[in-house]
Amino acid sequence: MQKIASERDGWCLSENYINIKTHLKWKCGSYNHKWWATPYNIKNGHACKICGIQKMIKNR
């Protein structure tokens, strides 16, 4: 999970992996926001929602 997280500039805080559809705790590398998401979502480009919203507002 750390490889997937590092590709999105973050970390996986969960210790136990069950499957790609099970929610794990993540932390972004930019502002240390924490959230729950599946490895499937992270792998498919969905990372920190707060940073995503801030980026969208900044790019307007």
Short mmCIF file of N, CA and C in Angstrom, two decimals:
data_model
loop_
_atom_site.label_atom_id
_atom_site.label_comp_id
_atom_site.label_asym_id
_atom_site.label_seq_id
_atom_site.Cartn_x
_atom_site.Cartn_y
_atom_site.Cartn_z
N MET A 1 0.81 -1.19 0.00
CA MET A 1 0.00 0.00 0.00
C MET A 1 0.86 1.26 0.00
N GLN A 2 2.03 1.17 0.59
CA GLN A 2 2.88 2.36 0.64
C GLN A 2 3.32 2.80 -0.76
N LYS A 3 3.50 1.85 -1.66
CA LYS A 3 3.89 2.20 -3.03
C LYS A 3 2.76 2.98 -3.71
N ILE A 4 1.54 2.49 -3.57
CA ILE A 4 0.39 3.18 -4.15
C ILE A 4 0.25 4.57 -3.53
N ALA A 5 0.40 4.65 -2.21
CA ALA A 5 0.27 5.93 -1.51
C ALA A 5 1.34 6.92 -1.94
N SER A 6 2.57 6.44 -2.08
CA SER A 6 3.66 7.35 -2.45
C SER A 6 3.50 7.88 -3.87
N GLU A 7 2.84 7.12 -4.74
CA GLU A 7 2.56 7.60 -6.09
C GLU A 7 1.60 8.78 -6.06
N ARG A 8 0.83 8.90 -4.98
CA ARG A 8 -0.14 10.00 -4.81
C ARG A 8 0.35 10.99 -3.76
N ASP A 9 1.65 10.95 -3.43
CA ASP A 9 2.26 11.86 -2.45
C ASP A 9 1.60 11.72 -1.08
N GLY A 10 1.52 10.49 -0.58
CA GLY A 10 0.92 10.27 0.72
C GLY A 10 1.38 8.98 1.37
N TRP A 11 0.67 8.59 2.43
CA TRP A 11 0.99 7.38 3.17
C TRP A 11 -0.27 6.61 3.50
N CYS A 12 -0.15 5.31 3.59
CA CYS A 12 -1.22 4.47 4.11
C CYS A 12 -0.93 4.27 5.59
N LEU A 13 -1.88 4.64 6.45
CA LEU A 13 -1.70 4.53 7.89
C LEU A 13 -2.21 3.21 8.45
N SER A 14 -3.00 2.49 7.68
CA SER A 14 -3.54 1.21 8.14
C SER A 14 -2.47 0.13 8.11
N GLU A 15 -2.54 -0.77 9.07
CA GLU A 15 -1.57 -1.85 9.15
C GLU A 15 -2.05 -3.13 8.49
N ASN A 16 -3.36 -3.34 8.43
CA ASN A 16 -3.90 -4.58 7.88
C ASN A 16 -4.58 -4.36 6.54
N TYR A 17 -4.13 -5.12 5.55
CA TYR A 17 -4.74 -5.09 4.22
C TYR A 17 -5.62 -6.32 4.08
N ILE A 18 -6.88 -6.13 3.70
CA ILE A 18 -7.78 -7.26 3.49
C ILE A 18 -7.97 -7.49 2.00
N ASN A 19 -8.45 -6.48 1.29
CA ASN A 19 -8.58 -6.56 -0.17
C ASN A 19 -8.67 -5.15 -0.73
N ILE A 20 -8.69 -5.05 -2.04
CA ILE A 20 -8.63 -3.75 -2.72
C ILE A 20 -9.88 -2.90 -2.50
N LYS A 21 -10.97 -3.51 -2.02
CA LYS A 21 -12.23 -2.79 -1.80
C LYS A 21 -12.49 -2.45 -0.33
N THR A 22 -11.55 -2.79 0.55
CA THR A 22 -11.71 -2.50 1.97
C THR A 22 -11.09 -1.15 2.31
N HIS A 23 -11.83 -0.32 3.03
CA HIS A 23 -11.34 1.02 3.39
C HIS A 23 -10.13 0.95 4.31
N LEU A 24 -9.15 1.77 4.00
CA LEU A 24 -7.95 1.93 4.80
C LEU A 24 -7.78 3.41 5.13
N LYS A 25 -7.00 3.71 6.13
CA LYS A 25 -6.76 5.11 6.50
C LYS A 25 -5.53 5.62 5.76
N TRP A 26 -5.65 6.82 5.18
CA TRP A 26 -4.59 7.43 4.37
C TRP A 26 -4.26 8.81 4.92
N LYS A 27 -3.09 9.29 4.57
CA LYS A 27 -2.65 10.64 4.97
C LYS A 27 -1.96 11.27 3.77
N CYS A 28 -2.35 12.50 3.44
CA CYS A 28 -1.72 13.17 2.31
C CYS A 28 -0.36 13.73 2.71
N GLY A 29 0.52 13.82 1.76
CA GLY A 29 1.86 14.31 2.03
C GLY A 29 1.98 15.82 2.02
N SER A 30 0.96 16.49 1.52
CA SER A 30 1.02 17.95 1.42
C SER A 30 0.68 18.65 2.73
N TYR A 31 -0.46 18.30 3.31
CA TYR A 31 -0.94 19.00 4.50
C TYR A 31 -1.34 18.07 5.64
N ASN A 32 -0.96 16.81 5.54
CA ASN A 32 -1.26 15.81 6.57
C ASN A 32 -2.75 15.59 6.81
N HIS A 33 -3.59 15.83 5.80
CA HIS A 33 -5.01 15.50 5.92
C HIS A 33 -5.13 13.99 6.01
N LYS A 34 -6.12 13.51 6.76
CA LYS A 34 -6.35 12.07 6.91
C LYS A 34 -7.77 11.74 6.46
N TRP A 35 -7.93 10.59 5.82
CA TRP A 35 -9.24 10.15 5.36
C TRP A 35 -9.23 8.65 5.14
N TRP A 36 -10.42 8.09 4.95
CA TRP A 36 -10.59 6.67 4.68
C TRP A 36 -10.96 6.49 3.21
N ALA A 37 -10.31 5.54 2.56
CA ALA A 37 -10.60 5.24 1.16
C ALA A 37 -10.14 3.82 0.86
N THR A 38 -10.63 3.28 -0.23
CA THR A 38 -10.19 1.94 -0.64
C THR A 38 -8.90 2.06 -1.46
N PRO A 39 -8.06 1.02 -1.43
CA PRO A 39 -6.88 1.02 -2.29
C PRO A 39 -7.27 1.16 -3.77
N TYR A 40 -8.43 0.61 -4.13
CA TYR A 40 -8.92 0.72 -5.51
C TYR A 40 -9.08 2.19 -5.90
N ASN A 41 -9.69 2.98 -5.04
CA ASN A 41 -9.88 4.41 -5.34
C ASN A 41 -8.56 5.15 -5.41
N ILE A 42 -7.66 4.87 -4.49
CA ILE A 42 -6.36 5.54 -4.49
C ILE A 42 -5.59 5.19 -5.76
N LYS A 43 -5.60 3.91 -6.11
CA LYS A 43 -4.89 3.45 -7.30
C LYS A 43 -5.44 4.10 -8.58
N ASN A 44 -6.73 4.41 -8.56
CA ASN A 44 -7.37 5.01 -9.74
C ASN A 44 -7.39 6.53 -9.70
N GLY A 45 -6.52 7.12 -8.89
CA GLY A 45 -6.33 8.57 -8.95
C GLY A 45 -7.11 9.40 -7.96
N HIS A 46 -7.88 8.77 -7.10
CA HIS A 46 -8.64 9.52 -6.10
C HIS A 46 -7.82 9.59 -4.83
N ALA A 47 -7.28 10.75 -4.54
CA ALA A 47 -6.44 10.91 -3.34
C ALA A 47 -7.15 11.82 -2.36
N CYS A 48 -6.45 12.70 -1.72
CA CYS A 48 -6.98 13.57 -0.68
C CYS A 48 -8.07 14.50 -1.25
N LYS A 49 -9.28 14.36 -0.73
CA LYS A 49 -10.39 15.18 -1.22
C LYS A 49 -10.20 16.65 -0.88
N ILE A 50 -9.68 16.94 0.29
CA ILE A 50 -9.48 18.34 0.70
C ILE A 50 -8.49 19.02 -0.24
N CYS A 51 -7.37 18.36 -0.52
CA CYS A 51 -6.39 18.94 -1.44
C CYS A 51 -6.97 19.05 -2.85
N GLY A 52 -7.79 18.08 -3.24
CA GLY A 52 -8.42 18.13 -4.55
C GLY A 52 -9.35 19.32 -4.70
N ILE A 53 -10.13 19.59 -3.67
CA ILE A 53 -11.04 20.74 -3.68
C ILE A 53 -10.24 22.04 -3.70
N GLN A 54 -9.20 22.11 -2.88
CA GLN A 54 -8.36 23.32 -2.85
C GLN A 54 -7.70 23.56 -4.20
N LYS A 55 -7.26 22.50 -4.84
CA LYS A 55 -6.63 22.62 -6.16
C LYS A 55 -7.64 23.11 -7.20
N MET A 56 -8.87 22.58 -7.13
CA MET A 56 -9.92 22.98 -8.06
C MET A 56 -10.25 24.47 -7.89
N ILE A 57 -10.36 24.93 -6.65
CA ILE A 57 -10.65 26.34 -6.38
C ILE A 57 -9.50 27.22 -6.87
N LYS A 58 -8.28 26.80 -6.63
CA LYS A 58 -7.11 27.58 -7.04
C LYS A 58 -7.02 27.71 -8.56
N ASN A 59 -7.44 26.69 -9.29
CA ASN A 59 -7.34 26.68 -10.75
C ASN A 59 -8.51 27.39 -11.43
N ARG A 60 -9.44 27.94 -10.70
CA ARG A 60 -10.58 28.64 -11.32
C ARG A 60 -10.16 29.95 -11.89
#
